XYZ file of N, CA and C in Angstrom:
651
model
N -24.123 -19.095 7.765
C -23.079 -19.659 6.910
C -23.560 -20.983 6.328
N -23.491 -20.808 5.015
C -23.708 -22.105 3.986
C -22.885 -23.598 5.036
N -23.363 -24.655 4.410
C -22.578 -26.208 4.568
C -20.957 -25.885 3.614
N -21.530 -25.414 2.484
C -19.818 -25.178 1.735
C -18.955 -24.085 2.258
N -19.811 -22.835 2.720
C -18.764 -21.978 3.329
C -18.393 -22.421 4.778
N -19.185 -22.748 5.342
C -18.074 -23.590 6.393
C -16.577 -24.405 6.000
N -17.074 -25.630 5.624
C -15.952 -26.478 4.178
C -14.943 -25.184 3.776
N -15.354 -24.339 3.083
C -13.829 -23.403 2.810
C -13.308 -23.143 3.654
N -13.954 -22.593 4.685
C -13.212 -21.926 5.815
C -12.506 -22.842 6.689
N -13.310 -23.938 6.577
C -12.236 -25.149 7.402
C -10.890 -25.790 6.439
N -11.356 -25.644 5.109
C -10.324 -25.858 3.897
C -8.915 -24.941 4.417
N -9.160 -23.808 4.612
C -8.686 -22.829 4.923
C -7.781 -22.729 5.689
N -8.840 -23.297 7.237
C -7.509 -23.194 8.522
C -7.148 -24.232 8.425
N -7.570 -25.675 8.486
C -6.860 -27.203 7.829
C -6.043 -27.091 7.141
N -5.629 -26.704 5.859
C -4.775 -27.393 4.564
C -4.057 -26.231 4.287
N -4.478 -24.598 4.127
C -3.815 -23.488 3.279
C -2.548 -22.968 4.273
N -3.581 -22.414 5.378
C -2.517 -21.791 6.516
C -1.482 -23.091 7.338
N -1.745 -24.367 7.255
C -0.842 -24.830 7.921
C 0.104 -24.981 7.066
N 0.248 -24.646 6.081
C 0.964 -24.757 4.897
C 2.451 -23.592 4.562
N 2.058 -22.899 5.153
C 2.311 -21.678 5.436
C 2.185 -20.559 4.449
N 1.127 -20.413 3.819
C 0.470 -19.449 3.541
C -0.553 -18.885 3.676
N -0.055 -17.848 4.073
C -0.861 -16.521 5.050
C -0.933 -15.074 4.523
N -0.927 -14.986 3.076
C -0.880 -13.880 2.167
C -2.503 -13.950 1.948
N -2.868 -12.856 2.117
C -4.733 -12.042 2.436
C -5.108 -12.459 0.891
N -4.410 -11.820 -0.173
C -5.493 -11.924 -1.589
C -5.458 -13.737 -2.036
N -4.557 -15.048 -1.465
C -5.113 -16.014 -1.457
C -5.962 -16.875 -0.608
N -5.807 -15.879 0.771
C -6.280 -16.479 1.795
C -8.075 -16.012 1.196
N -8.412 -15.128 1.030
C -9.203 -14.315 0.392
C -9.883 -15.094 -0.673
N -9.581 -15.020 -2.099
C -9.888 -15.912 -2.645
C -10.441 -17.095 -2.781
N -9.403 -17.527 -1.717
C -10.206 -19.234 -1.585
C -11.059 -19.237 -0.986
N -11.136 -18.287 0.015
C -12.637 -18.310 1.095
C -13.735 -18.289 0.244
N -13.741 -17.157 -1.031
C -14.676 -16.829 -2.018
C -15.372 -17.424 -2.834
N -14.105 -17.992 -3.333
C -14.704 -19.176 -4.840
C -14.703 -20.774 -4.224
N -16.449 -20.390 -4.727
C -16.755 -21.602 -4.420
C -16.084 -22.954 -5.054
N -15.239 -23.615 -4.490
C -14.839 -24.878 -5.052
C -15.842 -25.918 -5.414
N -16.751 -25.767 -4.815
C -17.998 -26.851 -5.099
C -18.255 -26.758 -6.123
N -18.579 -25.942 -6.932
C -18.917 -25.566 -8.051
C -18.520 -25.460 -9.616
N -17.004 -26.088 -9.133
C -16.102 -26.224 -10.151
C -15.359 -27.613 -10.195
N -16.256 -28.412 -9.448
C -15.746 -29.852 -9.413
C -17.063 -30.545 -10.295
N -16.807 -31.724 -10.693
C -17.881 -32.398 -11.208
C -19.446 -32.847 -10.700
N -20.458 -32.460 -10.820
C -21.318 -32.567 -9.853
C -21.391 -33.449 -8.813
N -21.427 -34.778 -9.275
C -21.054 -36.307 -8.551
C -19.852 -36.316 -7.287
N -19.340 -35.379 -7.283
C -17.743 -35.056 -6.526
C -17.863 -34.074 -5.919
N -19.010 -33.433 -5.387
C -19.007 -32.275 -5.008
C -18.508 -32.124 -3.698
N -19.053 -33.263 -2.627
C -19.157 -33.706 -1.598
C -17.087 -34.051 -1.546
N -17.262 -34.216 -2.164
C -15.166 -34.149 -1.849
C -14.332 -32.615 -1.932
N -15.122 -31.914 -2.822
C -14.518 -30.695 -3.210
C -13.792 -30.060 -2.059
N -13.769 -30.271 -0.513
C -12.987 -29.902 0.184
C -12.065 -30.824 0.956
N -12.062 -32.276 0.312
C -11.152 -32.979 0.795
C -9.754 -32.334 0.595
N -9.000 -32.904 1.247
C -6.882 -32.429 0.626
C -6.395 -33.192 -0.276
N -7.277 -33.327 -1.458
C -6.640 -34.591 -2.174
C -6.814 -33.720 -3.882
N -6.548 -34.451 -4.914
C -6.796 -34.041 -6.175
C -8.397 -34.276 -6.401
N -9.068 -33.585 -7.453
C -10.307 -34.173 -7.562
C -10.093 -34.369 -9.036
N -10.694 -35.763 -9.724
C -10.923 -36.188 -11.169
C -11.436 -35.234 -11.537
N -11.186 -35.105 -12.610
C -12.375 -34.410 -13.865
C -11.956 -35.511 -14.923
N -11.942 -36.807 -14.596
C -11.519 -37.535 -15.878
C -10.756 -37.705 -16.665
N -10.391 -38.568 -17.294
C -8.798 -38.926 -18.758
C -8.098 -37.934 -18.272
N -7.595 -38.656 -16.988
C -6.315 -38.577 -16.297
C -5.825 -36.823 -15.780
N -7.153 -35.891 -16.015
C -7.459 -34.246 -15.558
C -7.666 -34.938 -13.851
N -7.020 -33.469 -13.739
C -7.220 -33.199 -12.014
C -8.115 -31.597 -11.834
N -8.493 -31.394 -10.238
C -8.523 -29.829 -10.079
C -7.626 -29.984 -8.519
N -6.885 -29.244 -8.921
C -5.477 -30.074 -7.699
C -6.161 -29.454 -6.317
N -5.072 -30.463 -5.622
C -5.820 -29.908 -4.330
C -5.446 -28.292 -3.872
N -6.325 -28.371 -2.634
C -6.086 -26.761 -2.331
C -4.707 -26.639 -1.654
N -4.048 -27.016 -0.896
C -2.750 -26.844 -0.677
C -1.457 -26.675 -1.973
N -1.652 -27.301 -2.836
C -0.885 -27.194 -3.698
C -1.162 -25.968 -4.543
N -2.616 -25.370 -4.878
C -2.985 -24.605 -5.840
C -2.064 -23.237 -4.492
N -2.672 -23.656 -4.028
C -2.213 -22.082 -2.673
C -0.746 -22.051 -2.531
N -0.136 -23.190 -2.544
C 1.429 -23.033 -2.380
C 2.096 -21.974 -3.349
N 1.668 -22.855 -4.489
C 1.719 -22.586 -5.821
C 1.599 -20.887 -6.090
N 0.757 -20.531 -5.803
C 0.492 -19.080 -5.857
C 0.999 -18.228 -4.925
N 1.354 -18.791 -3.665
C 2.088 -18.114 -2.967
C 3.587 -17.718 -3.306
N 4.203 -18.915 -4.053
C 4.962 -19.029 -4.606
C 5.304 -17.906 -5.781
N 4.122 -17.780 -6.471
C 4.429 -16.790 -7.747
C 4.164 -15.705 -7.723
N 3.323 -15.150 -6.578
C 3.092 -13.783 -5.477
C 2.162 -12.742 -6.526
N 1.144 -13.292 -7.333
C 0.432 -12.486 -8.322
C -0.139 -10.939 -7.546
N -0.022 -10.076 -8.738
C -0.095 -8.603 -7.804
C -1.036 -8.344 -9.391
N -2.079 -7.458 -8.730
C -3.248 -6.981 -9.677
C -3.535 -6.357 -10.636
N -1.803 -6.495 -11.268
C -1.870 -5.477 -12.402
C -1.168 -6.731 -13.490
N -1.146 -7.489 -13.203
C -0.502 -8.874 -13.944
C -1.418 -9.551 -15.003
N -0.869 -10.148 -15.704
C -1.766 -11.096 -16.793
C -1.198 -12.438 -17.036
N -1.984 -13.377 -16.623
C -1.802 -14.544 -16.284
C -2.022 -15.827 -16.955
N -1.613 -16.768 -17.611
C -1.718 -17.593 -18.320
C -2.121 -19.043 -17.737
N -3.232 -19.393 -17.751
C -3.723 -20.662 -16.787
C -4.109 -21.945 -17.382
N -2.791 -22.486 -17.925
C -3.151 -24.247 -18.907
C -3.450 -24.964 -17.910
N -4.896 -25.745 -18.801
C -5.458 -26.686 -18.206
C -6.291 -26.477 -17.017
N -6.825 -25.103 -17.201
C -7.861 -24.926 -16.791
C -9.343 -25.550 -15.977
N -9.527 -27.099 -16.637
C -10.672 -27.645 -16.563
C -11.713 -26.880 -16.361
N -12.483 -27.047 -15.414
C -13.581 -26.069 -14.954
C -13.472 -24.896 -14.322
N -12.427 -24.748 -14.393
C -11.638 -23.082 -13.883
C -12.315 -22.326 -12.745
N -11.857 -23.607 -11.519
C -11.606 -23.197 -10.864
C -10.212 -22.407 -10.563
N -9.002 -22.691 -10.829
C -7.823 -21.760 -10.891
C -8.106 -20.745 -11.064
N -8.504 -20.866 -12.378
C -8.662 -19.301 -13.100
C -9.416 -18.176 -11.995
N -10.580 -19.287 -11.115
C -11.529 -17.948 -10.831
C -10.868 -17.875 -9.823
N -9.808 -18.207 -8.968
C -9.404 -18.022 -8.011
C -8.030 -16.703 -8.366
N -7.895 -16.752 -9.174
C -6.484 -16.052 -9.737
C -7.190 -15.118 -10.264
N -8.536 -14.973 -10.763
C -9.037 -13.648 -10.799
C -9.078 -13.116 -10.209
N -9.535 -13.076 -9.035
C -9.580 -12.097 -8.086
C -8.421 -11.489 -7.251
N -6.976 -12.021 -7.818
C -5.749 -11.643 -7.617
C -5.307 -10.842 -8.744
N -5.174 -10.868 -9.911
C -4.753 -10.717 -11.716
C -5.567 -9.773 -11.792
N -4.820 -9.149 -12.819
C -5.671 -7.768 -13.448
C -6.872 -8.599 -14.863
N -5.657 -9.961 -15.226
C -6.911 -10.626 -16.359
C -6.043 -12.269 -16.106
N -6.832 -12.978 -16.706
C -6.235 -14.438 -16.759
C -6.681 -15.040 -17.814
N -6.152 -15.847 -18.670
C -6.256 -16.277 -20.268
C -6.447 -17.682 -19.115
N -7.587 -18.485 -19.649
C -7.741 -20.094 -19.451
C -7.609 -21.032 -20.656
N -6.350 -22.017 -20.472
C -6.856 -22.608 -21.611
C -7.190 -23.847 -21.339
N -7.862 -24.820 -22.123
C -8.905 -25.483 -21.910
C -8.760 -25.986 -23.094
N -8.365 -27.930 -23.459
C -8.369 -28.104 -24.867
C -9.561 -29.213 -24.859
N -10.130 -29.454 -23.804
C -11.719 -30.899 -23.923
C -12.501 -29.764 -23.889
N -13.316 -29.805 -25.064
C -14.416 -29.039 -25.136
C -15.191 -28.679 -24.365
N -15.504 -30.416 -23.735
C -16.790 -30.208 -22.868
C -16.360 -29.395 -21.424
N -14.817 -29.498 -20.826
C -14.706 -28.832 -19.272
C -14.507 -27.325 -20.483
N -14.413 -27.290 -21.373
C -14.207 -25.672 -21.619
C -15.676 -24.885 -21.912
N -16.791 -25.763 -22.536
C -17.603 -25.325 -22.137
C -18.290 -25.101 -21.045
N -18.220 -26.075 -20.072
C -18.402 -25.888 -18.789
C -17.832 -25.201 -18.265
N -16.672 -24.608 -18.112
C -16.336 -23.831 -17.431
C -16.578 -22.531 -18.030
N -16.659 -21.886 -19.201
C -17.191 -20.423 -19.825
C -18.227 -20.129 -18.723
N -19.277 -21.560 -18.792
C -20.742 -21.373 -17.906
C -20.596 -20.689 -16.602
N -19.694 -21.451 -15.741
C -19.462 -21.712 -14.001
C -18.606 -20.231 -14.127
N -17.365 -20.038 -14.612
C -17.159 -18.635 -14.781
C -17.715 -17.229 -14.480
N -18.726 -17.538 -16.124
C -19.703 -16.319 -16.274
C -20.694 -16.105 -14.862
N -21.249 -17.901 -14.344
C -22.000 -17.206 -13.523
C -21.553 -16.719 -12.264
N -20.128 -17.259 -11.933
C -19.579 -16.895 -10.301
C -18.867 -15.332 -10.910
N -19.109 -14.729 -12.098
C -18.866 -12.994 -12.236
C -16.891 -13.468 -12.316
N -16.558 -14.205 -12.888
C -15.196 -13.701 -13.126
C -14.954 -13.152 -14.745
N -15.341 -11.996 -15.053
C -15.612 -11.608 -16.095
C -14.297 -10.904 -16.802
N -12.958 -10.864 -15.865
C -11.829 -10.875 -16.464
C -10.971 -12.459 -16.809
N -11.664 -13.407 -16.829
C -11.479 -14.380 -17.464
C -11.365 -14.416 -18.780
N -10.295 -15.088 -19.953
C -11.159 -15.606 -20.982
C -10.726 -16.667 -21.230
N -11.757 -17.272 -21.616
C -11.295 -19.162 -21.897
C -10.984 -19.008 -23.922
N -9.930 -19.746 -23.337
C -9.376 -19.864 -24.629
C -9.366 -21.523 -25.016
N -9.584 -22.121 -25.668
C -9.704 -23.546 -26.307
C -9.321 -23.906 -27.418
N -8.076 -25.070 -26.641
C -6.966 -25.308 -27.831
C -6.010 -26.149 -27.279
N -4.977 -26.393 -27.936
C -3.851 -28.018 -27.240
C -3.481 -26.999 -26.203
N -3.205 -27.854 -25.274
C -2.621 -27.376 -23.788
C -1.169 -26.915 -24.202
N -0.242 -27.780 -24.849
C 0.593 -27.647 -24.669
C 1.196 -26.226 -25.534
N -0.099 -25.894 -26.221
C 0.287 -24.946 -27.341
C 0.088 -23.316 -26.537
N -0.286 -23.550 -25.352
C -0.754 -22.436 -24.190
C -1.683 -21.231 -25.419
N -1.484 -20.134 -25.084
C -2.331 -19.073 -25.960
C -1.128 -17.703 -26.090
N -0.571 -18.271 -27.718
C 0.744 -16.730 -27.693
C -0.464 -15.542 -28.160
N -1.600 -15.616 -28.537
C -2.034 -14.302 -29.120
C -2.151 -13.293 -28.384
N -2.201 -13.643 -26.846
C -2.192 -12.847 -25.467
C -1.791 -12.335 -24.855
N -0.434 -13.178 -25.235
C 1.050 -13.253 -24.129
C 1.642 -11.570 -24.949
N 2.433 -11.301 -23.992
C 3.353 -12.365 -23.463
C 2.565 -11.955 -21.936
N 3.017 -13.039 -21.045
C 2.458 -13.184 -19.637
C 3.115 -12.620 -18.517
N 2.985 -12.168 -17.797
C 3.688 -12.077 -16.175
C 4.079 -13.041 -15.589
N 2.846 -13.683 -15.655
C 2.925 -15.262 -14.885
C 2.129 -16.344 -15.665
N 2.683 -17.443 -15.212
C 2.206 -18.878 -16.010
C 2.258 -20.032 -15.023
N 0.570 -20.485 -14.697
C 0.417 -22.206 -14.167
C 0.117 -22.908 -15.066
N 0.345 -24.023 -14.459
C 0.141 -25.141 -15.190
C -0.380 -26.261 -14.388
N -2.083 -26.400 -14.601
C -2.785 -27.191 -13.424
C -2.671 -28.781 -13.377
N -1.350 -29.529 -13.548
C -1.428 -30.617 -13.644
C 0.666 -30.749 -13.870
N 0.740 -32.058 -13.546
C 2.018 -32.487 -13.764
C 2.752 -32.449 -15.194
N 3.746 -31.739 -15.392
C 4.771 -31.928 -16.867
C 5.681 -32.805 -16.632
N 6.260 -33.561 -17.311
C 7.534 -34.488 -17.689
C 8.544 -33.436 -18.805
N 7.819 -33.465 -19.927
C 8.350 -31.863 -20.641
C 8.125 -30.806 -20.806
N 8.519 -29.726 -20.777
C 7.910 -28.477 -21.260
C 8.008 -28.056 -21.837
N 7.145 -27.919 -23.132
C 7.984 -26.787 -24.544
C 8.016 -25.457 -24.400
N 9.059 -25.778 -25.526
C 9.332 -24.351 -25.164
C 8.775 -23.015 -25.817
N 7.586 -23.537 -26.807
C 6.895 -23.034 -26.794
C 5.875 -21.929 -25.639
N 5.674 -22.849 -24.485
C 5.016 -21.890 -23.585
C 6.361 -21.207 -22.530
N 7.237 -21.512 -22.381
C 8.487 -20.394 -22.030
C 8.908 -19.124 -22.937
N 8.398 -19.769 -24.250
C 8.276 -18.083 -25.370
C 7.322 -17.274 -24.274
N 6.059 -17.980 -23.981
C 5.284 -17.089 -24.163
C 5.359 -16.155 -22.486
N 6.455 -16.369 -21.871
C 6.680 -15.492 -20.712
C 7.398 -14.389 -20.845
N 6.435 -13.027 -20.468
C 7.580 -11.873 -20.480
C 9.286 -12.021 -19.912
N 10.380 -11.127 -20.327
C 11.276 -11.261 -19.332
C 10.959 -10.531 -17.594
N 11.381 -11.217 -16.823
C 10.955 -10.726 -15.474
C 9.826 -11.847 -14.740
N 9.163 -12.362 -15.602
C 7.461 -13.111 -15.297
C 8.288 -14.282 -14.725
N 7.282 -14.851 -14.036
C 7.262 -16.422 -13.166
C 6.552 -17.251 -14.411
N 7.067 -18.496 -14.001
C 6.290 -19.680 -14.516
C 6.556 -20.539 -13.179
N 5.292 -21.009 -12.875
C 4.952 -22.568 -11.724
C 4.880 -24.155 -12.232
N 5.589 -24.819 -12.238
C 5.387 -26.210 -12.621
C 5.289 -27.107 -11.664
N 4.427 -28.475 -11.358
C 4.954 -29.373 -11.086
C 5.699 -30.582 -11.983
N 6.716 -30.725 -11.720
C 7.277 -31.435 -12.663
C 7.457 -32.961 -11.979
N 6.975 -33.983 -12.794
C 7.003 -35.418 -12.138
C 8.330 -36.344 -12.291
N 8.414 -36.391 -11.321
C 9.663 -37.187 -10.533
C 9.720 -38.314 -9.800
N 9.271 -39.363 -10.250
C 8.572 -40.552 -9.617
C 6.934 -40.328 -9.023
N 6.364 -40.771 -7.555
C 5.474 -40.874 -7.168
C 5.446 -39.788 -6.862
N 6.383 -39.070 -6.700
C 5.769 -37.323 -5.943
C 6.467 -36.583 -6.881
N 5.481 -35.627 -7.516
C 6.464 -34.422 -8.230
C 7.227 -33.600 -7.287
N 7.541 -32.374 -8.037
C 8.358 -31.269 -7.469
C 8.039 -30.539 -8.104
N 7.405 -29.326 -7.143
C 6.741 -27.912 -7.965
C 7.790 -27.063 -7.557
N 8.369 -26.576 -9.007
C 8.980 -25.570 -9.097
C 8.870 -24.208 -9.718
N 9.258 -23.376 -8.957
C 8.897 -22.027 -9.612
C 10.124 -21.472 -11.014
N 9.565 -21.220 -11.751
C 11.078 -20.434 -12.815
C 10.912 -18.838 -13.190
N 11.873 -18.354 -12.678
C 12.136 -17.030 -13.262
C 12.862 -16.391 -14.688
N 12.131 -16.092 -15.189
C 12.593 -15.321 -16.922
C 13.697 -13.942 -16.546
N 14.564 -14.492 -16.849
C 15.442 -13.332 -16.593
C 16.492 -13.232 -17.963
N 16.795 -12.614 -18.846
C 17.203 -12.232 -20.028
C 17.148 -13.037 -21.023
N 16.059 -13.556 -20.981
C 15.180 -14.607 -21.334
C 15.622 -16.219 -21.408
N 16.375 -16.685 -20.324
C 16.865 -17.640 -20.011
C 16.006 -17.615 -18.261
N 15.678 -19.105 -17.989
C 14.472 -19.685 -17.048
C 15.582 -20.220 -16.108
N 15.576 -19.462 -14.606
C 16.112 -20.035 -13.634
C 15.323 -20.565 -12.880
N 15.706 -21.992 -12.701
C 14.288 -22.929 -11.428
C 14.636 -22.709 -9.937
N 13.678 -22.872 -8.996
C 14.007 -22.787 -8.030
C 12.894 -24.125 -7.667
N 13.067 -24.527 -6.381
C 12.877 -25.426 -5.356
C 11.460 -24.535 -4.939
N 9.849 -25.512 -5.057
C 8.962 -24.614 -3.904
C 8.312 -25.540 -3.164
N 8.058 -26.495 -3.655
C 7.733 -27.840 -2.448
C 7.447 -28.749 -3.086
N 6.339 -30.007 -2.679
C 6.726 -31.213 -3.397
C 4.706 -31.478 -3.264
N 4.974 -32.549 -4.468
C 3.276 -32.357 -4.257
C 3.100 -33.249 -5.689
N 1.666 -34.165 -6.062
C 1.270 -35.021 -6.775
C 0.279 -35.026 -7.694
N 0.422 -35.180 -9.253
C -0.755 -34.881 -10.018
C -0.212 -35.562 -11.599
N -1.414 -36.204 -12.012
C -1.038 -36.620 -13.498
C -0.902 -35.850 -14.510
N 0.578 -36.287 -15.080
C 0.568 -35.421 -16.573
C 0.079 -35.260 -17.657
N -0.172 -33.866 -17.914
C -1.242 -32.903 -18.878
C -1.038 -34.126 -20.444
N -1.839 -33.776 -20.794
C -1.411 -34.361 -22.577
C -0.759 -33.317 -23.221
N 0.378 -33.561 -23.697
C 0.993 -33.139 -24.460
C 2.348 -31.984 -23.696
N 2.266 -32.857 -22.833
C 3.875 -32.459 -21.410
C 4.062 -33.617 -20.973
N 4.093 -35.124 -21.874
C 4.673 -36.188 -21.274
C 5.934 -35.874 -21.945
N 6.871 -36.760 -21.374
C 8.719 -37.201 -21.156
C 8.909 -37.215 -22.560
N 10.204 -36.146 -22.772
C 10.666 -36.458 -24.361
C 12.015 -37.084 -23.772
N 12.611 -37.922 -24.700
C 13.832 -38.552 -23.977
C 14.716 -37.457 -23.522
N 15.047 -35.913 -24.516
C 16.282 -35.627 -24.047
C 16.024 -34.320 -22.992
N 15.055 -34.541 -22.138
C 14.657 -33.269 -21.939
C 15.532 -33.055 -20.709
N 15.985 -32.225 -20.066
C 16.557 -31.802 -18.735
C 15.958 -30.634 -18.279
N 15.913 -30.183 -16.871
C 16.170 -28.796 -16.117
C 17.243 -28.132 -16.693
């Protein structure tokens, strides 16, 4: 066993399962994709801390407890198509591949979107596609979606990317609420978004999902 596959596997029983998730295709996953590899080179050596990791101007690749909550939360099943803003180096994405039948990444800094096409192609998540463009504008040419993350904190959400959810599909947010957000899950049901409560957890907001004055839940 590698120095990093140890690190996952201790990622694993440390941070995912005490968490309480214990569902096989994320427990799975994360064991798989290498996180090292999708953090910034310089940062590699953190890639299994419990914390957020930079990717710079105010990008995260959230930590692993939250990404795992998160997905436990939205319970992806392998025939789904998945919408993944803010991507960075997609790690999400490659982790949600191997759950998803496909996953749209979007990615609006060139450079983590070129980087990540790279890290992608070579860790074989070849039902990926990176799409590159404003975050907040997600990707309707695709949609409509099953499910929808969003790898970083919103203040607003347009409603633009709530078009782009089938009726029935999940959307995951953390939404910021002082020093600690609140990740909530929403369900599309006759095409009106019911939120629910999924735990609480910390990350800076995306560009172009900061606070419009009149926005509410």
């Amino acid at each position: 066993m590698t120095d990093y596959a140890a690190r996952r596997m201790m990622m694993v029983d440390t941070q995912i399962r005490p968490s309480d998730v214990t569902k096989f295709p994320i427990i799975d996953a994360m064991l798989s994709v290498p996180r090292e590899s999708f953090v910034p080179s310089a940062l590699r050596e953190a890639a299994y801390v419990g914390e957020n990791v930079s990717l710079g101007g105010n990008r995260v690749v959230l930590e692993p407890r939250s990404l795992a909550k998160m997905l436990d939360a939205l319970d992806i099943t392998g025939d789904e198509l998945v919408l993944d803003i803010g991507c960075g180096l997609g790690y999400s994405s490659a982790v949600m591949a191997r759950m998803a039948e496909a996953v749209i990444a979007v990615e609006e800094d060139e450079g983590l979107a070129e980087e990540a096409q790279s890290l992608l192609v070579d860790f074989g998540a070849d039902n990926v596609i990176l799409h590159t463009g404003p975050l907040a504008e997600g990707a309707p040419e695709h949609g409509p979606y099953d499910v929808i993350t969003i790898q970083g904190a919103v203040a607003h959400l347009p409603e633009g990317i709530l078009a782009q959810l089938k009726d029935g599909g999940r959307i995951a947010c953390l939404f910021a609420e002082g020093a600690l957000g609140v990740a909530r899950v929403g369900y599309k049901i006759d095409g009106h978004i019911s939120w629910r409560y999924a735990f609480n957890a910390g990350a800076p907001v995306l560009p172009g999902f900061e606070s419009h004055a009149a926005f509410t839940l």
